[in-house]
Every structure is written in structure tokens, then in C-alpha cells.
Tab-separated table of C-alpha atoms in Angstrom:
chain	number	residue	atom	x	y	z
A	1	MET	CA	131.393	100.939	162.885
A	2	GLN	CA	132.973	99.361	165.985
A	3	PRO	CA	130.911	98.961	169.161
A	4	ARG	CA	133.239	101.346	170.998
A	5	SER	CA	130.493	102.616	173.301
A	6	LEU	CA	130.026	99.053	174.547
A	7	LEU	CA	133.765	98.730	175.140
A	8	ILE	CA	133.881	102.009	177.037
A	9	CYS	CA	130.983	100.920	179.277
A	10	CYS	CA	132.840	97.702	179.998
A	11	LEU	CA	135.984	99.637	180.871
A	12	LEU	CA	134.120	101.940	183.240
A	13	ALA	CA	132.877	98.881	185.063
A	14	LEU	CA	136.382	97.442	185.076
A	15	ALA	CA	137.697	100.579	186.739
A	16	LEU	CA	135.578	99.599	189.753
A	17	LEU	CA	136.071	95.812	189.534
A	18	PHE	CA	139.662	95.673	188.255
A	19	ALA	CA	141.051	93.590	191.082
A	20	LEU	CA	138.341	90.966	190.650
A	21	LEU	CA	138.424	90.726	186.876
A	22	SER	CA	142.159	90.800	186.134
A	23	GLY	CA	143.774	87.439	185.744
A	24	GLN	CA	140.557	85.739	184.704
A	25	ALA	CA	141.403	82.229	183.513
A	26	CYS	CA	140.509	81.021	180.047
A	27	ALA	CA	137.880	78.324	179.835
A	28	GLU	CA	138.515	74.885	178.351
A	29	GLY	CA	138.080	74.999	174.604
A	30	ASP	CA	138.634	78.766	174.461
A	31	PRO	CA	140.260	79.813	171.148
A	32	GLU	CA	142.564	81.975	173.279
A	33	ARG	CA	143.953	78.857	174.994
A	34	GLY	CA	147.576	78.407	173.932
A	35	LEU	CA	147.821	81.998	172.739
A	36	PRO	CA	149.760	84.204	175.188
A	37	PHE	CA	147.146	86.777	176.172
A	38	GLY	CA	145.452	86.508	172.813
A	39	ARG	CA	148.583	87.000	170.708
A	40	PRO	CA	147.571	85.335	167.423
A	41	ASP	CA	150.956	86.138	165.885
A	42	LEU	CA	152.924	83.929	168.301
A	43	ILE	CA	151.340	80.472	168.465
A	44	ARG	CA	148.673	78.749	166.380
A	45	PRO	CA	146.470	76.443	168.466
A	46	ASP	CA	145.753	73.968	165.630
A	47	GLN	CA	147.743	74.411	162.436
A	48	LYS	CA	145.930	71.668	160.493
A	49	ALA	CA	142.544	73.180	161.301
A	50	ASP	CA	143.874	76.582	160.273
A	51	GLU	CA	145.039	75.233	156.921
A	52	ALA	CA	141.656	73.632	156.322
A	53	PHE	CA	139.942	76.897	157.151
A	54	LEU	CA	142.148	78.822	154.720
A	55	ARG	CA	141.323	76.394	151.916
A	56	GLU	CA	137.618	76.740	152.642
A	57	ALA	CA	137.853	80.546	152.735
A	58	ALA	CA	139.675	80.542	149.392
A	59	SER	CA	136.709	78.765	147.818
A	60	LYS	CA	134.170	81.267	149.178
A	61	TYR	CA	135.868	84.685	148.856
A	62	PRO	CA	137.606	86.380	145.922
A	63	ASN	CA	140.774	86.989	147.964
A	64	ARG	CA	142.160	86.808	151.492
A	65	GLY	CA	141.797	90.521	152.127
A	66	THR	CA	138.068	90.422	151.463
A	67	ALA	CA	137.670	87.318	153.613
A	68	SER	CA	139.665	88.863	156.457
A	69	ARG	CA	137.488	91.966	156.488
A	70	ALA	CA	134.351	89.811	156.486
A	71	PHE	CA	135.500	87.831	159.531
A	72	ALA	CA	136.529	91.017	161.362
A	73	THR	CA	133.070	92.472	160.729
A	74	ARG	CA	131.543	89.252	162.022
A	75	GLY	CA	133.750	89.476	165.098
A	76	TRP	CA	132.567	92.998	165.942
A	77	THR	CA	128.942	91.934	165.551
A	78	GLN	CA	129.494	89.003	167.893
A	79	PHE	CA	131.321	91.212	170.386
A	80	ARG	CA	128.465	93.708	170.363
A	81	GLU	CA	126.053	90.838	171.043
A	82	GLY	CA	128.102	89.714	174.044
A	83	LYS	CA	129.446	86.590	172.306
A	84	SER	CA	133.097	87.180	173.086
A	85	GLU	CA	134.202	83.561	172.585
A	86	MET	CA	132.786	83.512	169.072
A	87	ALA	CA	134.188	86.976	168.413
A	88	LEU	CA	137.633	85.807	169.500
A	89	GLN	CA	137.516	83.001	166.950
A	90	SER	CA	136.366	85.382	164.207
A	91	PHE	CA	139.160	87.858	164.909
A	92	TYR	CA	141.672	85.012	164.976
A	93	ARG	CA	140.469	83.892	161.559
A	94	ALA	CA	140.638	87.460	160.294
A	95	TRP	CA	144.294	87.495	161.355
A	96	LEU	CA	144.958	84.129	159.702
A	97	LEU	CA	143.670	85.527	156.437
A	98	ASN	CA	145.584	88.794	156.703
A	99	ALA	CA	148.184	89.253	159.431
A	100	LYS	CA	148.178	93.013	158.763
A	101	ASN	CA	144.460	93.528	159.292
A	102	TYR	CA	144.346	96.107	162.074
A	103	GLN	CA	140.778	95.095	162.874
A	104	ALA	CA	141.964	91.679	164.107
A	105	PHE	CA	144.291	93.260	166.672
A	106	TRP	CA	141.703	95.883	167.598
A	107	GLY	CA	139.179	93.132	168.187
A	108	TYR	CA	141.602	91.129	170.324
A	109	GLY	CA	142.307	94.294	172.309
A	110	ALA	CA	138.607	94.892	172.897
A	111	ILE	CA	138.068	91.347	174.144
A	112	LEU	CA	141.129	91.409	176.392
A	113	ALA	CA	140.018	94.737	177.850
A	114	GLU	CA	136.543	93.353	178.498
A	115	ARG	CA	138.153	90.440	180.363
A	116	GLY	CA	140.268	92.743	182.509
A	117	ASN	CA	143.602	91.980	180.806
A	118	LEU	CA	144.243	95.669	180.223
A	119	LEU	CA	148.015	95.670	179.780
A	120	ASP	CA	147.754	92.998	177.093
A	121	ALA	CA	144.853	94.891	175.520
A	122	ILE	CA	147.105	97.942	175.280
A	123	GLU	CA	149.666	95.887	173.363
A	124	GLN	CA	147.027	94.724	170.889
A	125	LEU	CA	145.603	98.222	170.410
A	126	ASP	CA	149.101	99.606	169.844
A	127	MET	CA	149.578	97.034	167.093
A	128	ALA	CA	146.227	98.003	165.576
A	129	ARG	CA	147.337	101.632	165.552
A	130	GLU	CA	150.592	100.701	163.840
A	131	LEU	CA	148.694	98.806	161.136
A	132	MET	CA	145.804	101.277	160.817
A	133	ASP	CA	145.139	102.141	157.174
A	134	ASP	CA	141.697	103.758	157.429
A	135	ALA	CA	141.668	107.441	158.376
A	136	LYS	CA	137.944	107.303	159.139
A	137	GLU	CA	138.522	104.857	162.003
A	138	ILE	CA	141.545	106.443	163.684
A	139	ALA	CA	139.536	108.565	166.145
A	140	ALA	CA	137.537	105.534	167.307
A	141	LEU	CA	140.688	103.479	167.810
A	142	LEU	CA	142.375	106.325	169.688
A	143	LEU	CA	139.321	106.583	171.929
A	144	ASP	CA	139.654	102.921	172.880
A	145	MET	CA	143.404	103.340	173.366
A	146	GLY	CA	142.965	106.374	175.594
A	147	THR	CA	140.242	104.737	177.655
A	148	VAL	CA	142.157	101.480	178.158
A	149	ASN	CA	145.400	103.257	179.096
A	150	SER	CA	143.566	105.488	181.561
A	151	THR	CA	141.654	102.594	183.126
A	152	TYR	CA	144.870	100.595	183.517
A	153	ALA	CA	146.641	103.545	185.135
A	154	ALA	CA	143.752	104.177	187.526
A	155	GLY	CA	143.858	100.537	188.642
A	156	LEU	CA	147.541	100.625	189.587
A	157	PRO	CA	148.494	101.020	193.265
A	158	LYS	CA	149.191	104.557	194.416
A	159	ASP	CA	152.802	103.634	195.211
A	160	LYS	CA	153.474	102.997	191.502
A	161	GLN	CA	153.391	106.661	190.626
A	162	LEU	CA	155.805	106.442	187.699
A	163	ASP	CA	153.829	103.661	186.034
A	164	ARG	CA	150.556	105.480	186.662
A	165	ALA	CA	151.984	108.666	185.163
A	166	GLN	CA	153.300	106.814	182.099
A	167	TYR	CA	149.924	105.350	181.166
A	168	PHE	CA	147.993	108.500	182.008
A	169	VAL	CA	150.347	110.417	179.689
A	170	ARG	CA	149.613	107.902	176.938
A	171	ALA	CA	145.891	108.345	177.542
A	172	ASN	CA	146.125	112.129	177.421
A	173	GLN	CA	148.061	111.968	174.163
A	174	CYS	CA	145.311	109.836	172.629
A	175	PHE	CA	142.562	112.252	173.704
A	176	VAL	CA	144.524	115.253	172.393
A	177	GLU	CA	144.988	113.548	169.037
A	178	ILE	CA	141.297	112.631	168.779
A	179	LEU	CA	140.178	116.198	169.400
A	180	GLU	CA	142.644	117.530	166.868
A	181	ILE	CA	140.869	115.317	164.323
A	182	GLU	CA	137.309	115.696	165.655
A	183	PRO	CA	136.962	118.762	167.928
A	184	GLY	CA	133.270	118.056	168.422
A	185	ASN	CA	133.668	114.446	169.570
A	186	ALA	CA	131.483	114.465	172.697
A	187	VAL	CA	132.464	110.922	173.702
A	188	ALA	CA	136.149	111.867	173.710
A	189	TRP	CA	135.552	114.995	175.815
A	190	ARG	CA	133.599	112.904	178.317
A	191	ALA	CA	136.200	110.129	178.457
A	192	TRP	CA	139.005	112.662	178.906
A	193	ALA	CA	137.127	114.365	181.743
A	194	LEU	CA	136.773	111.041	183.548
A	195	SER	CA	140.442	110.263	182.979
A	196	LEU	CA	141.555	113.643	184.315
A	197	TYR	CA	139.387	113.098	187.379
A	198	ASP	CA	141.233	109.820	188.020
A	199	GLN	CA	144.485	111.750	187.568
A	200	GLU	CA	143.295	114.161	190.305
A	201	ARG	CA	143.530	117.042	187.836
A	202	TYR	CA	140.152	118.359	188.869
A	203	SER	CA	140.203	121.816	187.288
A	204	GLU	CA	141.031	120.363	183.889
A	205	ALA	CA	138.453	117.618	184.386
A	206	ALA	CA	135.775	120.237	185.036
A	207	ILE	CA	136.612	122.104	181.809
A	208	LYS	CA	136.453	118.917	179.740
A	209	ALA	CA	133.247	117.780	181.462
A	210	GLU	CA	131.544	121.101	180.748
A	211	ARG	CA	132.543	120.842	177.095
A	212	ALA	CA	131.171	117.290	176.966
A	213	GLN	CA	127.851	118.536	178.343
A	214	GLU	CA	127.739	121.329	175.768
A	215	LEU	CA	128.119	118.672	173.066
A	216	LYS	CA	125.276	116.562	174.556
A	217	ALA	CA	127.473	113.705	175.715
A	218	GLU	CA	126.004	110.867	177.748
A	219	PRO	CA	125.393	111.793	181.396
A	220	PHE	CA	128.345	111.383	183.738
A	221	PRO	CA	128.294	108.661	186.411
A	222	VAL	CA	126.164	109.236	189.477
A	223	ASN	CA	127.843	111.623	191.960
A	224	PHE	CA	130.529	112.678	189.441
A	225	TRP	CA	129.646	116.367	189.624
A	226	ARG	CA	129.169	116.297	193.385
A	227	ASP	CA	132.548	114.681	193.966
A	228	LEU	CA	134.227	116.911	191.400
A	229	LYS	CA	132.922	120.076	193.064
A	230	LYS	CA	133.998	118.754	196.471
A	231	ASN	CA	137.551	118.127	195.235
A	232	LEU	CA	137.668	121.513	193.518
A	233	ALA	CA	136.656	123.187	196.782
A	234	GLU	CA	139.361	121.293	198.677
A	235	GLU	CA	141.970	122.384	196.137
A	236	LYS	CA	141.143	126.049	196.879
A	237	GLN	CA	141.569	125.663	200.638
């Protein structure tokens, strides 16, 4: 199971600190260095080292698919523990072993989102969705996709209305699809309520937030209900 609750918490923080976190430079020795925004399918940082790794993996695992899944699982564990540099390397190795492992792209997307590179995270998550072959995981991936798209849209300047609308529409589509699959997904109802609030669609946000509460979702951020009621009252004036 992916640490999606950790990712969502990170994204909520990024919604407040977006301007400070975006554009964060990669540190020396970072496995991401040389990879355009974490795109493992474009450039390999050290082809000889990669070949040596593949030979070693072949001696330890029955096949590349099994090895790729093992490294993706390791990457999620490291990400959950806050070891994003190690997780990045594990997801890269998962991709080396199987370039169609959706977990590798999902993991890259999670790390990029945590770092504030939301647009590039969206690209990675879209690729994960395209490669997704596990119906049990689709709702979790869609939740990350919806949250990242919404957070990116909310961080755009108000004068970029068309861009904001485009990414909010993508987010809404993800939340709709999740709830078609899992109508009782409290996390999705909560995330959609927060997204609709950022979209200034306060009446719809209130409906989703009430449903999230009925399903025992995590409490909303401090002052959410107060601010929501204030905006609802202003809409009626």
C-alpha cells in the first residue's frame, strides 16, 4: 500500500509554501542529477553502473519483473520514512528493471510533488496511470493525481485563469472517477472538498466536506469550516 496519506500531507503544506519550494535545486550526488525533472526514460546518469546493477539483480531475482517490484516496494518504504534520496534511487532501479512498471513513475511523481515540482509530478503520475495494470491501486493513484493537479492549480497566479481551470478540471475528473469506484472513500471526499474550496465553489465544497465528515475522514484544517461558512454567507448577499 502506497503512503498516499503522507503525500497528501506534503501537498497540503506545499499549497501554502509553493513559491518557496518550487524550483528547489538538486544536491550534488543526487540520483536525479542529469535526469530532466526525474525523467528516468530520457537520460541514464551512469550506464556502466546501471549495467552492473542489472547483472547483480539477475543473480538475485528469478526475473526482472520480480526485481522491479521489489525495488519499487523498497522505494515506497524509504519514501514513507522520509528518505527521498534513497527512494529516488530505488524507483530508478525499478524502472531500469522494467520500464513499464507504473510504480516507478508513481514513485517519481510522489518525490517530485514532495519537492514542489508539481507540473513534472503530474507528468510522471499521468505516465503511471497509462501503465497501471492493478485495479486495486487505481483509486489511490487517482487520489494522488487529483491532489497534485488541484495543488498546482491553486498555486498558479489568479491572472492565469485558463491554466487554473484546466488543472482544476483534471482534478475534479480524478475525484469523480475515484468515487465511482469507491463511493465510501472518505479521503477522496475530503480532498475534493478542499479542492473545491480552492476553486471558490463553496456550496459544492460544503456538500463534499459534510460527506467526508459522515465517513469519519480526518479533521479539516484549522479554520476551514469558519472560512467556508463566511464565504457561503458572502455568496448569498
